[in-house]
Amino acid sequence: MSGFETVIYEKSDAIAFVTLNRPQSLNAFSVRMRDELFEILSAIKADDEVRVVVFKGAGERAFCAGADLKEFLTAPSAIKARRIRAVRDLWRLFLGMPQPLIAALHGYVLGSGMEIALFCDLRIGSPDVVFGLPEVGLGILPGAGGTQTLPRILGLSGAMDMLMTGRRMDAEEALAKGVLNEIVSFGELYPRAKSVAGRITACDPVVIRYAKQAVIKGLDMSLDQGLELEWRLARLARSGPAAGE
Ligand code: COA
């Protein structure tokens, strides 16, 4: 896949690399970026060769500084926005990705940038990472899942704090509170993400997919239902999907 303007897609050794590529705008999330990400993630989802995905931001200053504020004044009407979302719901697509997603984060990780990171299963950051959800200060709600994903990762109190005050969080705090899995130097960020991805691709891809499914789906179930799901997937993993139910 090639020919994208705002995103770079690369594939190597069963790892897909998706780079947000508008460094002159701190990789701000534009309509075009949304459409290109939708196309790329749809293709990755259907590509069994891809066993893990690494997201990163181009340039040295940001993973993504949130929604493109220069497009704000040209935002479509509510009806048009609803119609677009019905056919191209990027956030549900993120949620339904069967492969593990790794975010390699540096610099500003704001608004939809943070929300993309929160849809990932692992987050590795460099020491200069700054997380924030500034939406309420702009008079809008986070619209990329942040109100739902952040409390699941950070807990209720921390999520309320960030969502309602727009308070930023640095790398050390994010690590202490479980938003980041680890901090590595900027120079080590992509090699480390690649090596973590390599550890995942060394495992049985079906087992990895089922493990992710059990965790993500189980989060929205009672413990009893979650145990049932885990048992069913463990049995399927042993017998292989071909013998499935
Ligand atoms: N949308 C569009 N352009 C953006 C952007 C955004 N969200 N964030 C940064 N940019 C652009 C700036 O306009 C600037 O472009 P220019 O050089 O053509 O003027 C360039 O990226 C560099 O940003 P700048 O503001 O000069 O850098 P800074 O170091 O002074 O500040 C930030 C960095 C991230 C603090 C600041 O850019 C900012 O607050 N951005 C908006 C964050 C935000 O509210 N996002 C929306 C969430 S819903």
Short mmCIF file of C-alpha atoms and ligand atoms in Angstrom, two decimals:
data_model
loop_
_atom_site.label_atom_id
_atom_site.label_comp_id
_atom_site.label_asym_id
_atom_site.label_seq_id
_atom_site.Cartn_x
_atom_site.Cartn_y
_atom_site.Cartn_z
CA MET A 1 0.00 0.00 0.00
CA SER A 2 1.36 3.41 -0.90
CA GLY A 3 0.35 6.82 -2.15
CA PHE A 4 -0.80 8.18 1.17
CA GLU A 5 -0.27 11.84 2.00
CA THR A 6 -0.52 11.94 5.78
CA VAL A 7 0.44 8.42 6.87
CA ILE A 8 3.36 6.16 5.98
CA TYR A 9 2.64 2.44 5.87
CA GLU A 10 5.45 -0.11 5.95
CA LYS A 11 5.49 -3.86 6.50
CA SER A 12 8.48 -5.95 7.46
CA ASP A 13 8.80 -9.38 9.09
CA ALA A 14 5.11 -9.61 10.03
CA ILE A 15 5.24 -6.16 11.68
CA ALA A 16 3.26 -3.25 10.24
CA PHE A 17 4.58 0.25 10.91
CA VAL A 18 2.08 3.09 10.70
CA THR A 19 3.65 6.55 10.90
CA LEU A 20 1.54 9.68 11.32
CA ASN A 21 3.29 11.94 8.87
CA ARG A 22 2.48 15.63 9.11
CA PRO A 23 5.49 16.78 11.13
CA GLN A 24 5.06 20.41 10.07
CA SER A 25 1.73 20.38 12.00
CA LEU A 26 2.99 18.17 14.84
CA ASN A 27 1.16 15.29 13.10
CA ALA A 28 -2.22 16.90 13.79
CA PHE A 29 -5.09 14.55 13.03
CA SER A 30 -6.83 15.76 9.87
CA VAL A 31 -9.82 14.45 7.91
CA ARG A 32 -7.41 13.11 5.33
CA MET A 33 -5.40 11.34 8.04
CA ARG A 34 -8.60 9.80 9.37
CA ASP A 35 -9.51 8.46 5.92
CA GLU A 36 -6.01 7.16 5.24
CA LEU A 37 -5.79 5.49 8.64
CA PHE A 38 -9.18 3.90 8.02
CA GLU A 39 -7.98 2.47 4.72
CA ILE A 40 -4.69 1.24 6.18
CA LEU A 41 -6.21 -0.33 9.32
CA SER A 42 -8.93 -2.02 7.26
CA ALA A 43 -6.22 -3.59 5.08
CA ILE A 44 -4.12 -4.61 8.11
CA LYS A 45 -7.14 -6.18 9.79
CA ALA A 46 -7.66 -8.43 6.77
CA ASP A 47 -3.96 -9.21 6.34
CA ASP A 48 -3.01 -12.40 8.19
CA GLU A 49 0.65 -11.77 7.44
CA VAL A 50 0.58 -8.80 9.82
CA ARG A 51 0.88 -10.05 13.39
CA VAL A 52 1.53 -6.80 15.25
CA VAL A 53 1.26 -3.10 14.45
CA VAL A 54 3.53 -0.27 15.62
CA PHE A 55 2.21 3.31 15.54
CA LYS A 56 4.61 6.24 15.62
CA GLY A 57 4.82 9.92 14.74
CA ALA A 58 7.14 11.53 12.20
CA GLY A 59 9.55 14.28 13.27
CA GLU A 60 11.09 14.97 16.64
CA ARG A 61 8.41 17.00 18.38
CA ALA A 62 5.20 15.00 18.57
CA PHE A 63 3.40 11.74 18.14
CA CYS A 64 0.26 13.79 17.40
CA ALA A 65 -0.92 17.18 18.71
CA GLY A 66 -4.61 16.27 18.40
CA ALA A 67 -7.31 17.23 15.95
CA ASP A 68 -6.24 19.63 13.23
CA LEU A 69 -7.45 22.92 14.66
CA LYS A 70 -7.04 24.63 11.29
CA GLU A 71 -9.79 22.36 9.94
CA PHE A 72 -12.14 23.16 12.80
CA LEU A 73 -13.89 26.00 11.03
CA THR A 74 -14.55 23.78 8.05
CA ALA A 75 -16.03 20.93 10.12
CA PRO A 76 -18.97 19.18 8.40
CA SER A 77 -22.53 19.47 9.70
CA ALA A 78 -23.68 17.09 12.45
CA ILE A 79 -25.73 15.12 9.91
CA LYS A 80 -22.82 14.73 7.53
CA ALA A 81 -20.48 13.80 10.40
CA ARG A 82 -22.93 11.10 11.53
CA ARG A 83 -23.18 9.73 8.00
CA ILE A 84 -19.39 9.59 7.66
CA ARG A 85 -19.05 7.86 11.03
CA ALA A 86 -21.63 5.24 10.03
CA VAL A 87 -19.51 4.10 7.10
CA ARG A 88 -16.03 4.94 8.33
CA ASP A 89 -15.87 4.54 12.10
CA LEU A 90 -12.13 4.62 12.68
CA TRP A 91 -12.45 4.27 16.45
CA ARG A 92 -14.50 1.07 16.33
CA LEU A 93 -12.00 -0.20 13.78
CA PHE A 94 -9.17 0.48 16.27
CA LEU A 95 -11.13 -1.33 18.96
CA GLY A 96 -11.76 -4.35 16.75
CA MET A 97 -8.19 -4.81 15.50
CA PRO A 98 -7.28 -8.47 16.08
CA GLN A 99 -3.52 -7.85 16.10
CA PRO A 100 -1.74 -6.33 19.10
CA LEU A 101 -1.12 -2.61 18.65
CA ILE A 102 1.98 -0.88 20.04
CA ALA A 103 2.27 2.90 20.35
CA ALA A 104 5.80 4.33 20.22
CA LEU A 105 5.26 7.80 21.67
CA HIS A 106 7.34 10.95 21.86
CA GLY A 107 6.68 14.64 22.45
CA TYR A 108 3.11 15.87 22.35
CA VAL A 109 0.46 13.15 22.59
CA LEU A 110 -2.66 15.29 22.76
CA GLY A 111 -6.36 14.92 22.02
CA SER A 112 -6.97 12.32 19.32
CA GLY A 113 -3.22 11.55 19.49
CA MET A 114 -3.69 10.39 23.06
CA GLU A 115 -6.89 8.59 22.11
CA ILE A 116 -5.07 6.64 19.38
CA ALA A 117 -2.41 5.72 21.95
CA LEU A 118 -5.14 4.57 24.37
CA PHE A 119 -6.53 2.17 21.75
CA CYS A 120 -3.12 0.53 21.61
CA ASP A 121 -2.34 -2.49 23.76
CA LEU A 122 1.17 -1.39 24.74
CA ARG A 123 2.57 2.14 25.06
CA ILE A 124 6.28 2.84 25.01
CA GLY A 125 7.32 6.46 25.49
CA SER A 126 10.40 8.64 25.40
CA PRO A 127 11.12 10.93 28.39
CA ASP A 128 9.70 14.02 26.62
CA VAL A 129 6.19 12.59 26.28
CA VAL A 130 3.35 14.95 27.24
CA PHE A 131 -0.14 13.47 27.37
CA GLY A 132 -3.26 15.61 27.46
CA LEU A 133 -6.91 15.79 26.47
CA PRO A 134 -7.45 19.53 25.91
CA GLU A 135 -10.88 19.13 24.29
CA VAL A 136 -13.09 20.48 27.10
CA GLY A 137 -11.04 23.69 27.13
CA LEU A 138 -11.91 24.06 23.46
CA GLY A 139 -15.60 23.55 24.16
CA ILE A 140 -15.81 20.05 22.73
CA LEU A 141 -15.87 16.49 24.00
CA PRO A 142 -13.13 14.01 23.18
CA GLY A 143 -14.68 12.21 20.21
CA ALA A 144 -12.23 9.39 19.65
CA GLY A 145 -13.09 7.17 22.55
CA GLY A 146 -11.13 9.01 25.25
CA THR A 147 -14.00 9.21 27.73
CA GLN A 148 -14.25 5.41 27.57
CA THR A 149 -10.67 4.25 27.09
CA LEU A 150 -8.94 6.57 29.57
CA PRO A 151 -10.85 5.44 32.71
CA ARG A 152 -10.23 1.81 31.72
CA ILE A 153 -6.48 2.43 31.70
CA LEU A 154 -5.92 5.22 34.20
CA GLY A 155 -8.83 4.58 36.57
CA LEU A 156 -11.82 6.79 37.27
CA SER A 157 -10.27 9.57 39.37
CA GLY A 158 -7.26 10.10 37.13
CA ALA A 159 -9.42 10.06 34.01
CA MET A 160 -11.86 12.59 35.45
CA ASP A 161 -8.95 14.84 36.39
CA MET A 162 -7.46 14.80 32.89
CA LEU A 163 -10.79 14.98 31.06
CA MET A 164 -12.31 17.76 33.12
CA THR A 165 -9.31 20.00 33.70
CA GLY A 166 -7.26 19.33 30.57
CA ARG A 167 -4.30 18.70 32.88
CA ARG A 168 -1.24 17.31 31.11
CA MET A 169 0.69 14.27 32.25
CA ASP A 170 4.43 13.77 31.77
CA ALA A 171 6.23 10.51 31.05
CA GLU A 172 7.20 9.72 34.66
CA GLU A 173 3.64 10.17 35.90
CA ALA A 174 2.28 8.17 32.97
CA LEU A 175 4.66 5.33 33.78
CA ALA A 176 3.76 5.43 37.49
CA LYS A 177 0.04 5.36 36.65
CA GLY A 178 0.20 2.62 34.04
CA VAL A 179 -0.49 4.76 30.97
CA LEU A 180 3.02 3.97 29.71
CA ASN A 181 4.46 0.49 29.90
CA GLU A 182 8.00 1.79 29.79
CA ILE A 183 10.18 4.80 29.08
CA VAL A 184 13.20 4.59 26.79
CA SER A 185 15.37 7.31 25.25
CA PHE A 186 14.12 8.84 22.00
CA GLY A 187 16.94 7.09 20.13
CA GLU A 188 15.84 3.74 21.56
CA LEU A 189 12.12 4.26 20.98
CA TYR A 190 11.68 2.57 17.60
CA PRO A 191 14.29 -0.15 18.13
CA ARG A 192 12.58 -1.00 21.41
CA ALA A 193 9.09 -1.00 19.84
CA LYS A 194 10.44 -3.25 17.10
CA SER A 195 12.02 -5.62 19.58
CA VAL A 196 8.80 -5.86 21.64
CA ALA A 197 6.91 -6.46 18.38
CA GLY A 198 9.45 -9.18 17.53
CA ARG A 199 8.77 -10.93 20.83
CA ILE A 200 5.08 -10.96 19.93
CA THR A 201 5.64 -12.28 16.41
CA ALA A 202 7.78 -15.08 17.87
CA CYS A 203 4.63 -16.45 19.56
CA ASP A 204 1.81 -18.40 17.96
CA PRO A 205 -0.31 -15.77 16.15
CA VAL A 206 -3.60 -17.50 16.96
CA VAL A 207 -2.77 -17.64 20.66
CA ILE A 208 -1.79 -13.95 20.63
CA ARG A 209 -5.06 -12.97 18.91
CA TYR A 210 -7.12 -15.01 21.36
CA ALA A 211 -5.22 -13.55 24.32
CA LYS A 212 -5.98 -10.03 23.12
CA GLN A 213 -9.60 -10.92 22.46
CA ALA A 214 -9.98 -12.45 25.92
CA VAL A 215 -8.62 -9.33 27.63
CA ILE A 216 -10.43 -6.71 25.53
CA LYS A 217 -13.81 -8.45 25.41
CA GLY A 218 -13.48 -9.69 28.99
CA LEU A 219 -13.14 -6.11 30.26
CA ASP A 220 -16.78 -5.50 29.35
CA MET A 221 -18.03 -8.75 30.92
CA SER A 222 -18.72 -10.01 34.40
CA LEU A 223 -15.89 -12.11 35.84
CA ASP A 224 -18.03 -15.18 35.36
CA GLN A 225 -18.63 -14.42 31.67
CA GLY A 226 -14.96 -13.51 31.25
CA LEU A 227 -13.86 -16.86 32.65
CA GLU A 228 -16.24 -18.59 30.25
CA LEU A 229 -14.77 -16.62 27.33
CA GLU A 230 -11.21 -17.44 28.43
CA TRP A 231 -12.06 -21.14 28.71
CA ARG A 232 -13.69 -21.18 25.27
CA LEU A 233 -10.77 -19.39 23.61
CA ALA A 234 -8.21 -21.59 25.39
CA ARG A 235 -10.03 -24.66 24.07
CA LEU A 236 -10.19 -23.17 20.57
CA ALA A 237 -6.48 -22.34 20.70
CA ARG A 238 -5.68 -25.95 21.62
CA SER A 239 -7.85 -27.46 18.90
CA GLY A 240 -7.13 -24.77 16.28
CA PRO A 241 -9.73 -22.56 14.62
CA ALA A 242 -10.43 -25.16 11.91
CA ALA A 243 -11.94 -27.44 14.54
CA GLY A 244 -13.80 -24.46 16.00
CA GLU A 245 -17.31 -24.00 17.16
N1 COA B 1 -3.78 21.47 14.56
C1 COA B 1 -3.20 22.12 13.52
N2 COA B 1 -1.94 22.59 13.58
C2 COA B 1 -1.24 22.38 14.71
C3 COA B 1 -1.79 21.70 15.81
C4 COA B 1 -3.12 21.24 15.71
N3 COA B 1 -3.71 20.55 16.68
N4 COA B 1 -0.88 21.66 16.81
C5 COA B 1 0.21 22.28 16.33
N5 COA B 1 -0.01 22.72 15.07
C6 COA B 1 0.93 23.44 14.19
C7 COA B 1 1.06 24.89 14.61
O1 COA B 1 0.01 25.68 14.07
C8 COA B 1 2.41 25.24 14.03
O2 COA B 1 2.27 25.45 12.64
P1 COA B 1 2.89 26.77 11.96
O3 COA B 1 4.38 26.62 12.15
O4 COA B 1 2.45 26.68 10.52
O5 COA B 1 2.34 27.95 12.69
C9 COA B 1 3.20 23.97 14.20
O6 COA B 1 2.24 22.91 14.35
C10 COA B 1 4.08 23.95 15.44
O7 COA B 1 3.26 24.24 16.57
P2 COA B 1 3.56 25.45 17.58
O8 COA B 1 2.26 25.80 18.24
O9 COA B 1 4.30 26.54 16.90
O10 COA B 1 4.54 24.73 18.61
P3 COA B 1 4.70 25.08 20.14
O11 COA B 1 5.87 24.30 20.62
O12 COA B 1 4.69 26.53 20.38
O13 COA B 1 3.37 24.48 20.84
C11 COA B 1 1.66 22.84 21.27
C12 COA B 1 3.10 23.09 20.76
C13 COA B 1 1.33 21.37 21.02
C14 COA B 1 1.57 23.15 22.77
C15 COA B 1 0.69 23.75 20.50
O14 COA B 1 0.94 23.61 19.11
C16 COA B 1 -0.75 23.43 20.75
O15 COA B 1 -1.29 23.79 21.78
N6 COA B 1 -1.41 22.77 19.77
C17 COA B 1 -2.82 22.48 19.84
C18 COA B 1 -3.09 21.30 20.77
C19 COA B 1 -4.57 21.05 20.80
O16 COA B 1 -5.33 21.76 21.43
N7 COA B 1 -5.00 20.04 20.03
C20 COA B 1 -6.41 19.79 19.79
C21 COA B 1 -6.91 18.75 20.68
S1 COA B 1 -8.63 18.50 20.38
#
